[in-house]
Amino acid sequence: MTVDADLFESMRLELRRGSLVLAVLARLREERYGYTLRQALAGDGLEMEESTLYPLLRRLEGQGLLSSEWREEDKRKKRFYRLSPAGEAMLSALADEWRGISASLDKLL
């Protein structure tokens, strides 16, 4: 039996959505601006469109999980992001949750 391509894509995106939050938080343990964050995630196999990344960064910052500051680099203003202390605590909690879910799914699969 073949898999419905549209249904698969919808479910794949749903599966990725939560994991992208965890990936962004993990990558922002080290300060980055949007473009270098996108490159790092792509290098990890998690490509993300700008239209997904920047709203996610704003939401995480609004939730107090990230801090940011504008700086000039290479004669351009760039917004640099980093985990806040609350973000570090959330990353730790979510990573523990991810490991538990992953272990359970590995047993099932």
mmCIF file of N, CA and C in Angstrom:
data_model
loop_
_atom_site.group_PDB
_atom_site.id
_atom_site.type_symbol
_atom_site.label_atom_id
_atom_site.label_comp_id
_atom_site.label_asym_id
_atom_site.label_seq_id
_atom_site.Cartn_x
_atom_site.Cartn_y
_atom_site.Cartn_z
ATOM 1 N N MET A 1 0.841 -1.175 0.000
ATOM 2 C CA MET A 1 0.000 0.000 0.000
ATOM 3 C C MET A 1 0.889 1.241 0.000
ATOM 4 N N THR A 2 0.524 2.244 -0.755
ATOM 5 C CA THR A 2 1.301 3.479 -0.821
ATOM 6 C C THR A 2 0.776 4.485 0.185
ATOM 7 N N VAL A 3 1.618 5.412 0.533
ATOM 8 C CA VAL A 3 1.268 6.462 1.488
ATOM 9 C C VAL A 3 0.766 7.680 0.714
ATOM 10 N N ASP A 4 -0.330 8.245 1.176
ATOM 11 C CA ASP A 4 -0.858 9.479 0.586
ATOM 12 C C ASP A 4 0.161 10.591 0.837
ATOM 13 N N ALA A 5 0.704 11.151 -0.237
ATOM 14 C CA ALA A 5 1.790 12.134 -0.125
ATOM 15 C C ALA A 5 1.358 13.392 0.616
ATOM 16 N N ASP A 6 0.167 13.893 0.353
ATOM 17 C CA ASP A 6 -0.305 15.109 1.024
ATOM 18 C C ASP A 6 -0.523 14.875 2.514
ATOM 19 N N LEU A 7 -1.108 13.747 2.844
ATOM 20 C CA LEU A 7 -1.334 13.412 4.251
ATOM 21 C C LEU A 7 -0.008 13.209 4.969
ATOM 22 N N PHE A 8 0.930 12.525 4.318
ATOM 23 C CA PHE A 8 2.251 12.331 4.909
ATOM 24 C C PHE A 8 2.922 13.680 5.191
ATOM 25 N N GLU A 9 2.871 14.589 4.221
ATOM 26 C CA GLU A 9 3.514 15.897 4.395
ATOM 27 C C GLU A 9 2.890 16.655 5.565
ATOM 28 N N SER A 10 1.582 16.604 5.680
ATOM 29 C CA SER A 10 0.887 17.267 6.790
ATOM 30 C C SER A 10 1.333 16.686 8.132
ATOM 31 N N MET A 11 1.397 15.378 8.222
ATOM 32 C CA MET A 11 1.802 14.729 9.475
ATOM 33 C C MET A 11 3.281 14.943 9.763
ATOM 34 N N ARG A 12 4.103 14.961 8.719
ATOM 35 C CA ARG A 12 5.534 15.211 8.890
ATOM 36 C C ARG A 12 5.764 16.603 9.468
ATOM 37 N N LEU A 13 5.035 17.593 8.946
ATOM 38 C CA LEU A 13 5.179 18.959 9.447
ATOM 39 C C LEU A 13 4.715 19.063 10.896
ATOM 40 N N GLU A 14 3.654 18.369 11.227
ATOM 41 C CA GLU A 14 3.158 18.371 12.607
ATOM 42 C C GLU A 14 4.192 17.751 13.550
ATOM 43 N N LEU A 15 4.813 16.683 13.117
ATOM 44 C CA LEU A 15 5.843 16.014 13.916
ATOM 45 C C LEU A 15 7.053 16.919 14.124
ATOM 46 N N ARG A 16 7.439 17.638 13.086
ATOM 47 C CA ARG A 16 8.611 18.531 13.144
ATOM 48 C C ARG A 16 8.388 19.758 14.012
ATOM 49 N N ARG A 17 7.153 20.277 14.046
ATOM 50 C CA ARG A 17 6.877 21.564 14.676
ATOM 51 C C ARG A 17 7.419 21.649 16.101
ATOM 52 N N GLY A 18 7.093 20.692 16.930
ATOM 53 C CA GLY A 18 7.572 20.720 18.314
ATOM 54 C C GLY A 18 9.066 20.502 18.434
ATOM 55 N N SER A 19 9.610 19.676 17.565
ATOM 56 C CA SER A 19 11.043 19.407 17.647
ATOM 57 C C SER A 19 11.865 20.617 17.221
ATOM 58 N N LEU A 20 11.304 21.481 16.375
ATOM 59 C CA LEU A 20 12.030 22.685 15.961
ATOM 60 C C LEU A 20 12.231 23.640 17.135
ATOM 61 N N VAL A 21 11.256 23.734 18.016
ATOM 62 C CA VAL A 21 11.399 24.577 19.207
ATOM 63 C C VAL A 21 12.577 24.076 20.039
ATOM 64 N N LEU A 22 12.623 22.785 20.257
ATOM 65 C CA LEU A 22 13.716 22.200 21.035
ATOM 66 C C LEU A 22 15.058 22.442 20.350
ATOM 67 N N ALA A 23 15.106 22.297 19.036
ATOM 68 C CA ALA A 23 16.349 22.497 18.288
ATOM 69 C C ALA A 23 16.817 23.948 18.367
ATOM 70 N N VAL A 24 15.892 24.892 18.235
ATOM 71 C CA VAL A 24 16.254 26.319 18.311
ATOM 72 C C VAL A 24 16.787 26.647 19.699
ATOM 73 N N LEU A 25 16.105 26.179 20.722
ATOM 74 C CA LEU A 25 16.582 26.431 22.086
ATOM 75 C C LEU A 25 17.977 25.828 22.281
ATOM 76 N N ALA A 26 18.182 24.617 21.804
ATOM 77 C CA ALA A 26 19.486 23.960 21.975
ATOM 78 C C ALA A 26 20.588 24.723 21.244
ATOM 79 N N ARG A 27 20.316 25.182 20.047
ATOM 80 C CA ARG A 27 21.319 25.910 19.279
ATOM 81 C C ARG A 27 21.612 27.289 19.866
ATOM 82 N N LEU A 28 20.668 27.854 20.597
ATOM 83 C CA LEU A 28 20.869 29.198 21.151
ATOM 84 C C LEU A 28 21.513 29.179 22.532
ATOM 85 N N ARG A 29 22.066 28.038 22.917
ATOM 86 C CA ARG A 29 22.951 28.037 24.085
ATOM 87 C C ARG A 29 24.171 28.886 23.756
ATOM 88 N N GLU A 30 24.450 28.992 22.452
ATOM 89 C CA GLU A 30 25.517 29.842 21.944
ATOM 90 C C GLU A 30 24.857 30.983 21.171
ATOM 91 N N GLU A 31 25.279 32.204 21.432
ATOM 92 C CA GLU A 31 24.682 33.376 20.787
ATOM 93 C C GLU A 31 24.798 33.298 19.271
ATOM 94 N N ARG A 32 23.704 33.617 18.587
ATOM 95 C CA ARG A 32 23.674 33.607 17.122
ATOM 96 C C ARG A 32 22.673 34.640 16.642
ATOM 97 N N TYR A 33 22.856 35.055 15.399
ATOM 98 C CA TYR A 33 21.797 35.844 14.765
ATOM 99 C C TYR A 33 21.067 34.925 13.797
ATOM 100 N N GLY A 34 19.925 35.377 13.308
ATOM 101 C CA GLY A 34 19.019 34.522 12.558
ATOM 102 C C GLY A 34 19.653 33.716 11.446
ATOM 103 N N TYR A 35 20.442 34.356 10.600
ATOM 104 C CA TYR A 35 21.028 33.664 9.454
ATOM 105 C C TYR A 35 21.960 32.533 9.898
ATOM 106 N N THR A 36 22.827 32.804 10.878
ATOM 107 C CA THR A 36 23.757 31.760 11.317
ATOM 108 C C THR A 36 23.012 30.652 12.063
ATOM 109 N N LEU A 37 21.910 30.998 12.717
ATOM 110 C CA LEU A 37 21.084 29.986 13.363
ATOM 111 C C LEU A 37 20.474 29.065 12.310
ATOM 112 N N ARG A 38 19.943 29.663 11.253
ATOM 113 C CA ARG A 38 19.379 28.862 10.150
ATOM 114 C C ARG A 38 20.436 27.945 9.547
ATOM 115 N N GLN A 39 21.628 28.457 9.335
ATOM 116 C CA GLN A 39 22.714 27.645 8.772
ATOM 117 C C GLN A 39 23.073 26.481 9.699
ATOM 118 N N ALA A 40 23.170 26.759 10.992
ATOM 119 C CA ALA A 40 23.528 25.718 11.953
ATOM 120 C C ALA A 40 22.459 24.625 11.986
ATOM 121 N N LEU A 41 21.194 25.035 11.989
ATOM 122 C CA LEU A 41 20.117 24.050 11.998
ATOM 123 C C LEU A 41 20.114 23.232 10.710
ATOM 124 N N ALA A 42 20.343 23.888 9.591
ATOM 125 C CA ALA A 42 20.404 23.170 8.308
ATOM 126 C C ALA A 42 21.560 22.172 8.319
ATOM 127 N N GLY A 43 22.669 22.571 8.899
ATOM 128 C CA GLY A 43 23.810 21.665 9.018
ATOM 129 C C GLY A 43 23.500 20.454 9.876
ATOM 130 N N ASP A 44 22.544 20.615 10.782
ATOM 131 C CA ASP A 44 22.103 19.507 11.629
ATOM 132 C C ASP A 44 20.989 18.693 10.968
ATOM 133 N N GLY A 45 20.608 19.079 9.739
ATOM 134 C CA GLY A 45 19.544 18.365 9.035
ATOM 135 C C GLY A 45 18.156 18.908 9.304
ATOM 136 N N LEU A 46 18.072 20.089 9.920
ATOM 137 C CA LEU A 46 16.780 20.700 10.258
ATOM 138 C C LEU A 46 16.622 22.031 9.527
ATOM 139 N N GLU A 47 16.376 21.944 8.244
ATOM 140 C CA GLU A 47 16.197 23.168 7.474
ATOM 141 C C GLU A 47 14.883 23.833 7.860
ATOM 142 N N MET A 48 14.923 25.167 7.880
ATOM 143 C CA MET A 48 13.767 25.942 8.301
ATOM 144 C C MET A 48 13.695 27.205 7.469
ATOM 145 N N GLU A 49 12.519 27.520 6.996
ATOM 146 C CA GLU A 49 12.313 28.747 6.238
ATOM 147 C C GLU A 49 12.383 29.951 7.177
ATOM 148 N N GLU A 50 12.797 31.098 6.635
ATOM 149 C CA GLU A 50 12.814 32.331 7.429
ATOM 150 C C GLU A 50 11.430 32.645 7.960
ATOM 151 N N SER A 51 10.402 32.354 7.156
ATOM 152 C CA SER A 51 9.025 32.648 7.559
ATOM 153 C C SER A 51 8.580 31.789 8.739
ATOM 154 N N THR A 52 9.323 30.749 9.049
ATOM 155 C CA THR A 52 9.068 29.926 10.230
ATOM 156 C C THR A 52 9.969 30.357 11.375
ATOM 157 N N LEU A 53 11.236 30.602 11.069
ATOM 158 C CA LEU A 53 12.221 30.889 12.106
ATOM 159 C C LEU A 53 11.972 32.198 12.840
ATOM 160 N N TYR A 54 11.806 33.284 12.109
ATOM 161 C CA TYR A 54 11.727 34.590 12.780
ATOM 162 C C TYR A 54 10.485 34.749 13.658
ATOM 163 N N PRO A 55 9.309 34.292 13.228
ATOM 164 C CA PRO A 55 8.172 34.331 14.162
ATOM 165 C C PRO A 55 8.410 33.453 15.393
ATOM 166 N N LEU A 56 9.084 32.313 15.204
ATOM 167 C CA LEU A 56 9.393 31.451 16.341
ATOM 168 C C LEU A 56 10.337 32.154 17.310
ATOM 169 N N LEU A 57 11.352 32.828 16.798
ATOM 170 C CA LEU A 57 12.275 33.572 17.659
ATOM 171 C C LEU A 57 11.544 34.663 18.434
ATOM 172 N N ARG A 58 10.660 35.394 17.766
ATOM 173 C CA ARG A 58 9.901 36.450 18.457
ATOM 174 C C ARG A 58 9.002 35.859 19.542
ATOM 175 N N ARG A 59 8.363 34.731 19.234
ATOM 176 C CA ARG A 59 7.487 34.095 20.223
ATOM 177 C C ARG A 59 8.282 33.618 21.427
ATOM 178 N N LEU A 60 9.416 32.968 21.192
ATOM 179 C CA LEU A 60 10.237 32.483 22.307
ATOM 180 C C LEU A 60 10.785 33.638 23.142
ATOM 181 N N GLU A 61 11.121 34.727 22.486
ATOM 182 C CA GLU A 61 11.585 35.897 23.234
ATOM 183 C C GLU A 61 10.435 36.484 24.050
ATOM 184 N N GLY A 62 9.261 36.556 23.459
ATOM 185 C CA GLY A 62 8.084 37.060 24.182
ATOM 186 C C GLY A 62 7.731 36.196 25.381
ATOM 187 N N GLN A 63 8.055 34.917 25.309
ATOM 188 C CA GLN A 63 7.798 34.000 26.420
ATOM 189 C C GLN A 63 8.903 34.052 27.475
ATOM 190 N N GLY A 64 9.909 34.892 27.224
ATOM 191 C CA GLY A 64 10.995 35.050 28.185
ATOM 192 C C GLY A 64 12.071 33.991 28.091
ATOM 193 N N LEU A 65 12.052 33.184 27.021
ATOM 194 C CA LEU A 65 13.016 32.095 26.897
ATOM 195 C C LEU A 65 14.300 32.507 26.175
ATOM 196 N N LEU A 66 14.232 33.625 25.460
ATOM 197 C CA LEU A 66 15.397 34.156 24.753
ATOM 198 C C LEU A 66 15.604 35.607 25.129
ATOM 199 N N SER A 67 16.826 36.055 25.022
ATOM 200 C CA SER A 67 17.115 37.486 25.099
ATOM 201 C C SER A 67 17.784 37.840 23.776
ATOM 202 N N SER A 68 17.677 39.104 23.401
ATOM 203 C CA SER A 68 18.286 39.515 22.141
ATOM 204 C C SER A 68 18.812 40.934 22.267
ATOM 205 N N GLU A 69 19.715 41.251 21.373
ATOM 206 C CA GLU A 69 20.214 42.621 21.296
ATOM 207 C C GLU A 69 20.660 42.903 19.869
ATOM 208 N N TRP A 70 20.449 44.160 19.466
ATOM 209 C CA TRP A 70 20.888 44.607 18.150
ATOM 210 C C TRP A 70 22.332 45.058 18.259
ATOM 211 N N ARG A 71 23.152 44.628 17.304
ATOM 212 C CA ARG A 71 24.546 45.053 17.228
ATOM 213 C C ARG A 71 24.919 45.239 15.768
ATOM 214 N N GLU A 72 25.927 46.056 15.566
ATOM 215 C CA GLU A 72 26.436 46.235 14.211
ATOM 216 C C GLU A 72 27.586 45.273 13.999
ATOM 217 N N GLU A 73 27.510 44.547 12.883
ATOM 218 C CA GLU A 73 28.575 43.622 12.506
ATOM 219 C C GLU A 73 28.713 43.690 10.997
ATOM 220 N N ASP A 74 29.920 43.853 10.527
ATOM 221 C CA ASP A 74 30.163 43.991 9.084
ATOM 222 C C ASP A 74 29.324 45.129 8.495
ATOM 223 N N LYS A 75 29.241 46.223 9.248
ATOM 224 C CA LYS A 75 28.516 47.434 8.836
ATOM 225 C C LYS A 75 27.020 47.206 8.624
ATOM 226 N N ARG A 76 26.492 46.163 9.263
ATOM 227 C CA ARG A 76 25.054 45.883 9.205
ATOM 228 C C ARG A 76 24.555 45.637 10.617
ATOM 229 N N LYS A 77 23.342 46.100 10.896
ATOM 230 C CA LYS A 77 22.741 45.818 12.195
ATOM 231 C C LYS A 77 22.139 44.421 12.168
ATOM 232 N N LYS A 78 22.472 43.645 13.188
ATOM 233 C CA LYS A 78 21.975 42.275 13.292
ATOM 234 C C LYS A 78 21.449 42.058 14.697
ATOM 235 N N ARG A 79 20.398 41.264 14.778
ATOM 236 C CA ARG A 79 19.824 40.945 16.078
ATOM 237 C C ARG A 79 20.378 39.594 16.530
ATOM 238 N N PHE A 80 21.066 39.606 17.645
ATOM 239 C CA PHE A 80 21.668 38.403 18.191
ATOM 240 C C PHE A 80 20.775 37.843 19.294
ATOM 241 N N TYR A 81 20.584 36.544 19.273
ATOM 242 C CA TYR A 81 19.722 35.846 20.232
ATOM 243 C C TYR A 81 20.548 34.893 21.068
ATOM 244 N N ARG A 82 20.086 34.698 22.307
ATOM 245 C CA ARG A 82 20.725 33.749 23.216
ATOM 246 C C ARG A 82 19.674 33.297 24.218
ATOM 247 N N LEU A 83 19.851 32.099 24.751
ATOM 248 C CA LEU A 83 18.939 31.617 25.790
ATOM 249 C C LEU A 83 19.008 32.525 27.011
ATOM 250 N N SER A 84 17.869 32.809 27.567
ATOM 251 C CA SER A 84 17.817 33.496 28.853
ATOM 252 C C SER A 84 17.947 32.430 29.938
ATOM 253 N N PRO A 85 18.100 32.822 31.199
ATOM 254 C CA PRO A 85 18.112 31.803 32.267
ATOM 255 C C PRO A 85 16.835 30.947 32.258
ATOM 256 N N ALA A 86 15.685 31.568 31.993
ATOM 257 C CA ALA A 86 14.439 30.797 31.897
ATOM 258 C C ALA A 86 14.489 29.848 30.702
ATOM 259 N N GLY A 87 15.128 30.277 29.624
ATOM 260 C CA GLY A 87 15.273 29.430 28.445
ATOM 261 C C GLY A 87 16.165 28.228 28.715
ATOM 262 N N GLU A 88 17.216 28.444 29.487
ATOM 263 C CA GLU A 88 18.099 27.336 29.844
ATOM 264 C C GLU A 88 17.346 26.299 30.675
ATOM 265 N N ALA A 89 16.548 26.768 31.622
ATOM 266 C CA ALA A 89 15.752 25.853 32.443
ATOM 267 C C ALA A 89 14.721 25.116 31.589
ATOM 268 N N MET A 90 14.079 25.832 30.661
ATOM 269 C CA MET A 90 13.083 25.210 29.793
ATOM 270 C C MET A 90 13.736 24.185 28.876
ATOM 271 N N LEU A 91 14.906 24.519 28.326
ATOM 272 C CA LEU A 91 15.609 23.574 27.469
ATOM 273 C C LEU A 91 15.908 22.285 28.229
ATOM 274 N N SER A 92 16.366 22.408 29.439
ATOM 275 C CA SER A 92 16.679 21.232 30.241
ATOM 276 C C SER A 92 15.431 20.379 30.470
ATOM 277 N N ALA A 93 14.325 21.029 30.827
ATOM 278 C CA ALA A 93 13.074 20.307 31.080
ATOM 279 C C ALA A 93 12.546 19.648 29.803
ATOM 280 N N LEU A 94 12.586 20.384 28.692
ATOM 281 C CA LEU A 94 12.089 19.828 27.426
ATOM 282 C C LEU A 94 12.987 18.699 26.921
ATOM 283 N N ALA A 95 14.290 18.825 27.130
ATOM 284 C CA ALA A 95 15.212 17.763 26.710
ATOM 285 C C ALA A 95 14.926 16.475 27.490
ATOM 286 N N ASP A 96 14.664 16.600 28.790
ATOM 287 C CA ASP A 96 14.310 15.424 29.588
ATOM 288 C C ASP A 96 13.017 14.799 29.070
ATOM 289 N N GLU A 97 12.038 15.645 28.766
ATOM 290 C CA GLU A 97 10.760 15.155 28.237
ATOM 291 C C GLU A 97 10.973 14.465 26.888
ATOM 292 N N TRP A 98 11.779 15.082 26.020
ATOM 293 C CA TRP A 98 12.074 14.511 24.705
ATOM 294 C C TRP A 98 12.714 13.124 24.846
ATOM 295 N N ARG A 99 13.661 13.012 25.734
ATOM 296 C CA ARG A 99 14.338 11.726 25.929
ATOM 297 C C ARG A 99 13.359 10.652 26.385
ATOM 298 N N GLY A 100 12.440 11.026 27.272
ATOM 299 C CA GLY A 100 11.429 10.061 27.740
ATOM 300 C C GLY A 100 10.491 9.644 26.619
ATOM 301 N N ILE A 101 10.018 10.597 25.839
ATOM 302 C CA ILE A 101 9.138 10.285 24.709
ATOM 303 C C ILE A 101 9.880 9.441 23.677
ATOM 304 N N SER A 102 11.101 9.830 23.386
ATOM 305 C CA SER A 102 11.896 9.117 22.394
ATOM 306 C C SER A 102 12.125 7.666 22.823
ATOM 307 N N ALA A 103 12.436 7.454 24.084
ATOM 308 C CA ALA A 103 12.651 6.089 24.584
ATOM 309 C C ALA A 103 11.374 5.262 24.471
ATOM 310 N N SER A 104 10.246 5.878 24.793
ATOM 311 C CA SER A 104 8.968 5.171 24.695
ATOM 312 C C SER A 104 8.651 4.829 23.233
ATOM 313 N N LEU A 105 8.874 5.773 22.346
ATOM 314 C CA LEU A 105 8.601 5.520 20.926
ATOM 315 C C LEU A 105 9.550 4.476 20.355
ATOM 316 N N ASP A 106 10.804 4.499 20.797
ATOM 317 C CA ASP A 106 11.749 3.474 20.326
ATOM 318 C C ASP A 106 11.252 2.078 20.703
ATOM 319 N N LYS A 107 10.677 1.924 21.901
ATOM 320 C CA LYS A 107 10.123 0.641 22.309
ATOM 321 C C LYS A 107 8.952 0.231 21.414
ATOM 322 N N LEU A 108 8.105 1.217 21.101
ATOM 323 C CA LEU A 108 6.929 0.930 20.285
ATOM 324 C C LEU A 108 7.282 0.611 18.839
ATOM 325 N N LEU A 109 8.263 1.325 18.311
ATOM 326 C CA LEU A 109 8.608 1.161 16.896
ATOM 327 C C LEU A 109 9.525 -0.022 16.680
#
